[in-house]
PDB file of C-alpha atoms in Angstrom:
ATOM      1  CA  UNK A  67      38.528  48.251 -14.848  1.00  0.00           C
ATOM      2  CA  UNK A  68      34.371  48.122 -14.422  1.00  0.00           C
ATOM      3  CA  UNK A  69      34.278  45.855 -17.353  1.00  0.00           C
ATOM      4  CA  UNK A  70      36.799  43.510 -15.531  1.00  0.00           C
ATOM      5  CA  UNK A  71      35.233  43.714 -12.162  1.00  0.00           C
ATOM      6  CA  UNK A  72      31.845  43.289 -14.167  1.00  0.00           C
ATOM      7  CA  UNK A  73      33.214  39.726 -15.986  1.00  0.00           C
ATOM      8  CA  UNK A  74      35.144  38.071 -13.154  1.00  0.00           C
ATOM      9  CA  UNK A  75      31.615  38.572 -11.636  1.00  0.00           C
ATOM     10  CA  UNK A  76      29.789  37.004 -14.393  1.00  0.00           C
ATOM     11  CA  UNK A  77      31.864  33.994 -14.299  1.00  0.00           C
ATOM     12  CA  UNK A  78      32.236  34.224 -10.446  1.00  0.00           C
ATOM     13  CA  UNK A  79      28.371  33.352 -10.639  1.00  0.00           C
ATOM     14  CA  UNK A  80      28.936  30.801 -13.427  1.00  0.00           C
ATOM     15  CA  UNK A  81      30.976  28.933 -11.050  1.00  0.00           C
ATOM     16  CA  UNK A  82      29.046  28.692  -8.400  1.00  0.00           C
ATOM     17  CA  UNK A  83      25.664  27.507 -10.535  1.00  0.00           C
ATOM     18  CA  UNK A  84      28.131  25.183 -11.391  1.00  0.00           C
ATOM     19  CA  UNK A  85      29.655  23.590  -8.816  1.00  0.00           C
ATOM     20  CA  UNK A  86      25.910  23.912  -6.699  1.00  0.00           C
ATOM     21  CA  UNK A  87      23.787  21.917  -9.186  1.00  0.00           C
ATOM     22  CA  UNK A  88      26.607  19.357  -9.125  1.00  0.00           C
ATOM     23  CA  UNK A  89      26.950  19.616  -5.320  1.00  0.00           C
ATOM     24  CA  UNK A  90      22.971  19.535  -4.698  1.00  0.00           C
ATOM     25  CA  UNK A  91      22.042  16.620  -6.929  1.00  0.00           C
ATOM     26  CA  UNK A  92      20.999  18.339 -10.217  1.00  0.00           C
ATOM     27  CA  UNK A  93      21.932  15.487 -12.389  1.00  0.00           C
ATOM     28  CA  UNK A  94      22.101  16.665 -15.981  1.00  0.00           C
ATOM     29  CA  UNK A  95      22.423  13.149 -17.345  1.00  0.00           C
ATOM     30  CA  UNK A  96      19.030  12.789 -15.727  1.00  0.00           C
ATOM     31  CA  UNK A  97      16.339  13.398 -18.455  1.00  0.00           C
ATOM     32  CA  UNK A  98      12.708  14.393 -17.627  1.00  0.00           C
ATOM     33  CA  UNK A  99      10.204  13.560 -19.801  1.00  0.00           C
ATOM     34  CA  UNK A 100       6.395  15.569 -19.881  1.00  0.00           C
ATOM     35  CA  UNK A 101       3.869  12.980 -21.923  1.00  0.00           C
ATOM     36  CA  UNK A 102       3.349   9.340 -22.141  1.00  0.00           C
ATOM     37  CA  UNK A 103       0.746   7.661 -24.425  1.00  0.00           C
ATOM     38  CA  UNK A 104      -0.747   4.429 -26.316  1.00  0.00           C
ATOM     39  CA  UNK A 105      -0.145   4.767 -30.064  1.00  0.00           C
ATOM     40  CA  UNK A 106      -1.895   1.385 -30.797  1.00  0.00           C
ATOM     41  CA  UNK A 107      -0.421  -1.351 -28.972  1.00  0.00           C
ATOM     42  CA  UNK A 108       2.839   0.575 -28.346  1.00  0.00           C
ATOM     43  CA  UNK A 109       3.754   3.274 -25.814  1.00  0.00           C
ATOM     44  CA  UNK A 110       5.780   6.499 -26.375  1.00  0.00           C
ATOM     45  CA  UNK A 111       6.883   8.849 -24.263  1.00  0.00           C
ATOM     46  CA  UNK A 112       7.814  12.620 -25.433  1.00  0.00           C
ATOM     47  CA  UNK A 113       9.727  15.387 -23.896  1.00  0.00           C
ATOM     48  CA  UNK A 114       8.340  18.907 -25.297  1.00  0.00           C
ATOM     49  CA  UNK A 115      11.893  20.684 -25.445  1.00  0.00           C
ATOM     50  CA  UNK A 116      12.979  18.390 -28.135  1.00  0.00           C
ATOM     51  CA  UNK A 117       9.615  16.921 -29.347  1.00  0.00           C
ATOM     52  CA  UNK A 118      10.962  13.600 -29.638  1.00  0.00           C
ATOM     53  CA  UNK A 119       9.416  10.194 -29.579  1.00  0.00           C
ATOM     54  CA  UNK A 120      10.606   7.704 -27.842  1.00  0.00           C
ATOM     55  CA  UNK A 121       8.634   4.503 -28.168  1.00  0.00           C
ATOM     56  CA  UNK A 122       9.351   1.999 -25.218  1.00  0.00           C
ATOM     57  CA  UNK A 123       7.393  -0.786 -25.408  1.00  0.00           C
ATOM     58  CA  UNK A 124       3.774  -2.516 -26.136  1.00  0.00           C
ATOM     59  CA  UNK A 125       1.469  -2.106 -22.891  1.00  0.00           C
ATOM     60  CA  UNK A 126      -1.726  -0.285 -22.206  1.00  0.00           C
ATOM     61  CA  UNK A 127      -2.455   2.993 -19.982  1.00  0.00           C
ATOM     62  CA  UNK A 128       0.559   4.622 -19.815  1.00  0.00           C
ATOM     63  CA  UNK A 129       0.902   7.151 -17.083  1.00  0.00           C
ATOM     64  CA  UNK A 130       4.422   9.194 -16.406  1.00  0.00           C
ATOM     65  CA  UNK A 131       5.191  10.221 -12.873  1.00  0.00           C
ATOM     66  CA  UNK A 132       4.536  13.852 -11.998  1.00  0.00           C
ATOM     67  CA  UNK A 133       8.619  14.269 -11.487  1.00  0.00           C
ATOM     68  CA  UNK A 134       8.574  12.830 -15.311  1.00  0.00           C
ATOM     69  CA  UNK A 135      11.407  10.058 -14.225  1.00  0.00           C
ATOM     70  CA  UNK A 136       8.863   6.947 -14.174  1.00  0.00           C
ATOM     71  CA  UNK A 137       6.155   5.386 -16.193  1.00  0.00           C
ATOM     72  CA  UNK A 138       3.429   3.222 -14.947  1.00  0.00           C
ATOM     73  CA  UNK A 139       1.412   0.815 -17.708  1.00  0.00           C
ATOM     74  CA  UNK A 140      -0.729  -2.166 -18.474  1.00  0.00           C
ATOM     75  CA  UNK A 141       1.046  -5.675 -19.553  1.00  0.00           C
ATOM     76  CA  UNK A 142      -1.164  -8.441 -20.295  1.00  0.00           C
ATOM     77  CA  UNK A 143      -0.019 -11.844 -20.650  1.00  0.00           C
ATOM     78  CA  UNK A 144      -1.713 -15.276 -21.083  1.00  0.00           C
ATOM     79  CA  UNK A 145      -5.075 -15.998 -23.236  1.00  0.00           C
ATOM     80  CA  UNK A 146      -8.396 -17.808 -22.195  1.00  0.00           C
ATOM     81  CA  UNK A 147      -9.508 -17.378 -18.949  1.00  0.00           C
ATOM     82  CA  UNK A 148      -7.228 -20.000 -17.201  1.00  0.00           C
ATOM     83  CA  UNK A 149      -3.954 -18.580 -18.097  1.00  0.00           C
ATOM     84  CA  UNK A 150      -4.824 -14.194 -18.636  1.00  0.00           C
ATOM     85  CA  UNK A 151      -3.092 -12.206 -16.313  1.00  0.00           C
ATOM     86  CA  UNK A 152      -3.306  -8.184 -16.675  1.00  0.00           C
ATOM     87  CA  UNK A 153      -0.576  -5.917 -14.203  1.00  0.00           C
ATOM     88  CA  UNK A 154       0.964  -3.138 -13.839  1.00  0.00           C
ATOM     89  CA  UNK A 155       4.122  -2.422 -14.299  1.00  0.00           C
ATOM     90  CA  UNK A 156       7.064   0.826 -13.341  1.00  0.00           C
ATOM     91  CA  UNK A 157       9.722   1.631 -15.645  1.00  0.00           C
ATOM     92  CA  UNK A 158      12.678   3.705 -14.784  1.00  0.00           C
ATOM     93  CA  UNK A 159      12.695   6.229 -17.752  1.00  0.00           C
ATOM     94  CA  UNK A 160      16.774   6.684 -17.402  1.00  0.00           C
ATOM     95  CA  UNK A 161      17.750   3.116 -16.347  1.00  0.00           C
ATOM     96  CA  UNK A 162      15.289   1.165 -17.947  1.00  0.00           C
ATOM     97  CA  UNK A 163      14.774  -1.024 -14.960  1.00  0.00           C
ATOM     98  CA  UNK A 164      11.280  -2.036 -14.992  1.00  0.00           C
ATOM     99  CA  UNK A 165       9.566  -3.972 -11.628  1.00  0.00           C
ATOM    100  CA  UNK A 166       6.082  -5.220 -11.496  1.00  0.00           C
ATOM    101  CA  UNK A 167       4.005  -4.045  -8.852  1.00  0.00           C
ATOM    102  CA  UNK A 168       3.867  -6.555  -5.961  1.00  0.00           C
ATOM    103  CA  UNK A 169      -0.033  -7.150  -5.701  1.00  0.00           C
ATOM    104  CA  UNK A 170      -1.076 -10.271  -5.180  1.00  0.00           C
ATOM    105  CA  UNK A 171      -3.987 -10.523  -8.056  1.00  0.00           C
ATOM    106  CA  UNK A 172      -4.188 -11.318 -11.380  1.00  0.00           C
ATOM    107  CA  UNK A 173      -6.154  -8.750 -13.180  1.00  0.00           C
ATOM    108  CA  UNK A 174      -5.471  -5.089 -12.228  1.00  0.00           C
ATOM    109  CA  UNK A 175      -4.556  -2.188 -14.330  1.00  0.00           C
ATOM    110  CA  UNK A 176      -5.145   1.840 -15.141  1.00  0.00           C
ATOM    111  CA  UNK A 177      -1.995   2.865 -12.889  1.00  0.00           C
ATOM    112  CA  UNK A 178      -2.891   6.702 -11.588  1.00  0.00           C
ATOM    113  CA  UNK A 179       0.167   8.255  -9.835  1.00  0.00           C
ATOM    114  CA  UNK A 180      -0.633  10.685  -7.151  1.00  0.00           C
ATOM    115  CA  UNK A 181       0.754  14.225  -7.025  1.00  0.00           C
ATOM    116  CA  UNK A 182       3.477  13.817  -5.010  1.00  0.00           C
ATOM    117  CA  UNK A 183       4.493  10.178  -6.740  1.00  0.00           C
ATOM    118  CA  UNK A 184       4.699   8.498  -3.871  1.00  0.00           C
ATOM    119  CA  UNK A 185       1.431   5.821  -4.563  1.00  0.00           C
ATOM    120  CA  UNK A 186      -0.111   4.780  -7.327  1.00  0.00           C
ATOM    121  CA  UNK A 187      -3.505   3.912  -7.216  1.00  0.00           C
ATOM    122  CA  UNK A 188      -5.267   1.172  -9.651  1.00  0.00           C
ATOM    123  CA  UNK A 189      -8.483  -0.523 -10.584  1.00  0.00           C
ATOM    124  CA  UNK A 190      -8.606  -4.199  -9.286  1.00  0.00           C
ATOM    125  CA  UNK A 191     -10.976  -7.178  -9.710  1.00  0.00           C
ATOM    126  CA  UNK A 192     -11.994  -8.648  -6.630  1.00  0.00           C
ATOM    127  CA  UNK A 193     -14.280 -11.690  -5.882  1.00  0.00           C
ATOM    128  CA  UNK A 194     -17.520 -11.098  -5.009  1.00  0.00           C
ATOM    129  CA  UNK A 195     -17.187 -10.074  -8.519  1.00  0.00           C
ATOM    130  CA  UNK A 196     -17.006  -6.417  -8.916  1.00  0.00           C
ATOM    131  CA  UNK A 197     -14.513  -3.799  -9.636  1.00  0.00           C
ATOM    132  CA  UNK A 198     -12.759  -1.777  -6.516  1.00  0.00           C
ATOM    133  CA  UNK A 199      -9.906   0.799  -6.644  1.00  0.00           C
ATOM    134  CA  UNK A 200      -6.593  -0.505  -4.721  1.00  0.00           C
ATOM    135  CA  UNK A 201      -3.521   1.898  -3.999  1.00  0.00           C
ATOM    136  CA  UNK A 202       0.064   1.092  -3.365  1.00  0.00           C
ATOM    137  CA  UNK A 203       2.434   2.888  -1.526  1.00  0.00           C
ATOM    138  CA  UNK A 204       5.769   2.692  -4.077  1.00  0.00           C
ATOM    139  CA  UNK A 205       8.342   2.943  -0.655  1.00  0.00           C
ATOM    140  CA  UNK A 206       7.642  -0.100   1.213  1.00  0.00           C
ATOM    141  CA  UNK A 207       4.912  -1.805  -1.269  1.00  0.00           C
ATOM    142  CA  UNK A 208       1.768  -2.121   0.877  1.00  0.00           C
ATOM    143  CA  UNK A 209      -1.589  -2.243  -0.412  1.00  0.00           C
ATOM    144  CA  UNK A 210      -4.887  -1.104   0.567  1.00  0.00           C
ATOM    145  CA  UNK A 211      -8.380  -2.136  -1.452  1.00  0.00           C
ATOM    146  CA  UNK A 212     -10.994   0.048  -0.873  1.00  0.00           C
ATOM    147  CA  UNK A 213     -14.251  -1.549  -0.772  1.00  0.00           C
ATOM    148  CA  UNK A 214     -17.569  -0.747  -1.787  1.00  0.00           C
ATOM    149  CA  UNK A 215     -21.235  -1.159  -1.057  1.00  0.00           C
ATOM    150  CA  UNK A 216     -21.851  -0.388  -4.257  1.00  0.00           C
ATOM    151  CA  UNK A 217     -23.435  -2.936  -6.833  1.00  0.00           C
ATOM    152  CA  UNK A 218     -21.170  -3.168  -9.720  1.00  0.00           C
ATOM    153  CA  UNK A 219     -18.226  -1.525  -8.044  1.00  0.00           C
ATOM    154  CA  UNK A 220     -16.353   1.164  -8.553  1.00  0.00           C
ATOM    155  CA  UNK A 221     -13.569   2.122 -11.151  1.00  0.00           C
ATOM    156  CA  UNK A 222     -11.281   4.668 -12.306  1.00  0.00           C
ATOM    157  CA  UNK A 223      -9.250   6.173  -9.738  1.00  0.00           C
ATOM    158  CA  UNK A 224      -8.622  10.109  -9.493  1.00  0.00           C
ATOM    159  CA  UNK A 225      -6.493  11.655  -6.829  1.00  0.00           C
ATOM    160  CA  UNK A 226      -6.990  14.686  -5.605  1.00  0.00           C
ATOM    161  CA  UNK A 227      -3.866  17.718  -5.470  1.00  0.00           C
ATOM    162  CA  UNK A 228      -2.768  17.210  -2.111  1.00  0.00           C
ATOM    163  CA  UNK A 229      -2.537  13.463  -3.051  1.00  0.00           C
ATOM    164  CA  UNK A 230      -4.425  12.815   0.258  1.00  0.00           C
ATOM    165  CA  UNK A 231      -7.961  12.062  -1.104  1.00  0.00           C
ATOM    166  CA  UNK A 232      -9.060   9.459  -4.216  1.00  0.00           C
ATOM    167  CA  UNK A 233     -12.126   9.904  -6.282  1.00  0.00           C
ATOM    168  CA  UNK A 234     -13.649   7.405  -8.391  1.00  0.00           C
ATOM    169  CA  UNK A 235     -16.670   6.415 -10.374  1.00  0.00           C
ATOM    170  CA  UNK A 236     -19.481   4.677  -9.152  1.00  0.00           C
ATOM    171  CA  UNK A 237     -20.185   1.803 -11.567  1.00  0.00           C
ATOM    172  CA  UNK A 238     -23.975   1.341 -10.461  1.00  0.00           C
TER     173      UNK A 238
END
């Protein structure tokens, strides 16, 4: 009788795991990937429970998204200095949807997402020449450059944990 009591528990609790990852959104079909990275003009993206790599596409400075859903990277296009444009595009890791960040510039690039995934921030070229760091916010698209006094610029975006704070390097 214990052993009976003690199974119809067991799958008592199955059930419910069950039917409360389906009810609360866990979406096994979902697939969460850990590492993204430039193996020469390709990128790949790897999930360490399986160890395989998936390569995706050529681009530059691949970054995944801390939730491991989205990837943020470097297309160029054009050649010569009339016609070169260099972005930044987002790709949907499970629906392959990818959308090009709506910045109104031609040359930015080195997507860094910030902790909580909501921004990304980015180094951008902006007349007086010089380097600055621009973020966007990735829920209603708006942009902010930061400027600098500084001589050559500044480059290379960092965020900080709380995703409340950048840091970047002083070019001068």
């Amino acid at each position: 009788m214990a052993y009976k009591t003690l199974l119809m528990r067991q799958i008592l609790t199955l059930m419910i795991l069950f039917i409360s990852s389906f009810c609360f959104g866990q979406n096994s079909s979902k697939i969460k990937y850990d590492l993204a990275y430039q193996k020469g003009s390709e990128i790949c993206i790897i999930r360490f429970e399986d160890k395989k790599e998936l390569k995706l596409t050529e681009g530059a400075d691949p970054a995944i998204s801390p939730d491991g859903y989205k990837l943020a990277y470097t297309k160029s296009s054009g050649s010569g200095i009339s016609t070169f444009k260099r972005f930044i595009v987002v790709l949907d890791l499970n629906t392959k949807v990818e959308a090009e960040l709506s910045i109104s510039n031609i040359n930015y690039y080195g997507a860094s997402w910030s902790p909580d995934s909501k921004y990304i921030a980015f180094n951008i070229w902006i007349t007086p020449p010089k380097w600055q760091v621009g973020i966007i916010n990735l829920e209603n698209s708006e942009v902010k450059i930061f400027k600098t006094n500084s001589e050559l610029g500044i480059y290379q975006p960092t965020w900080s944990s709380d995703s409340k704070s950048i840091f970047a390097h002083d070019m001068s």
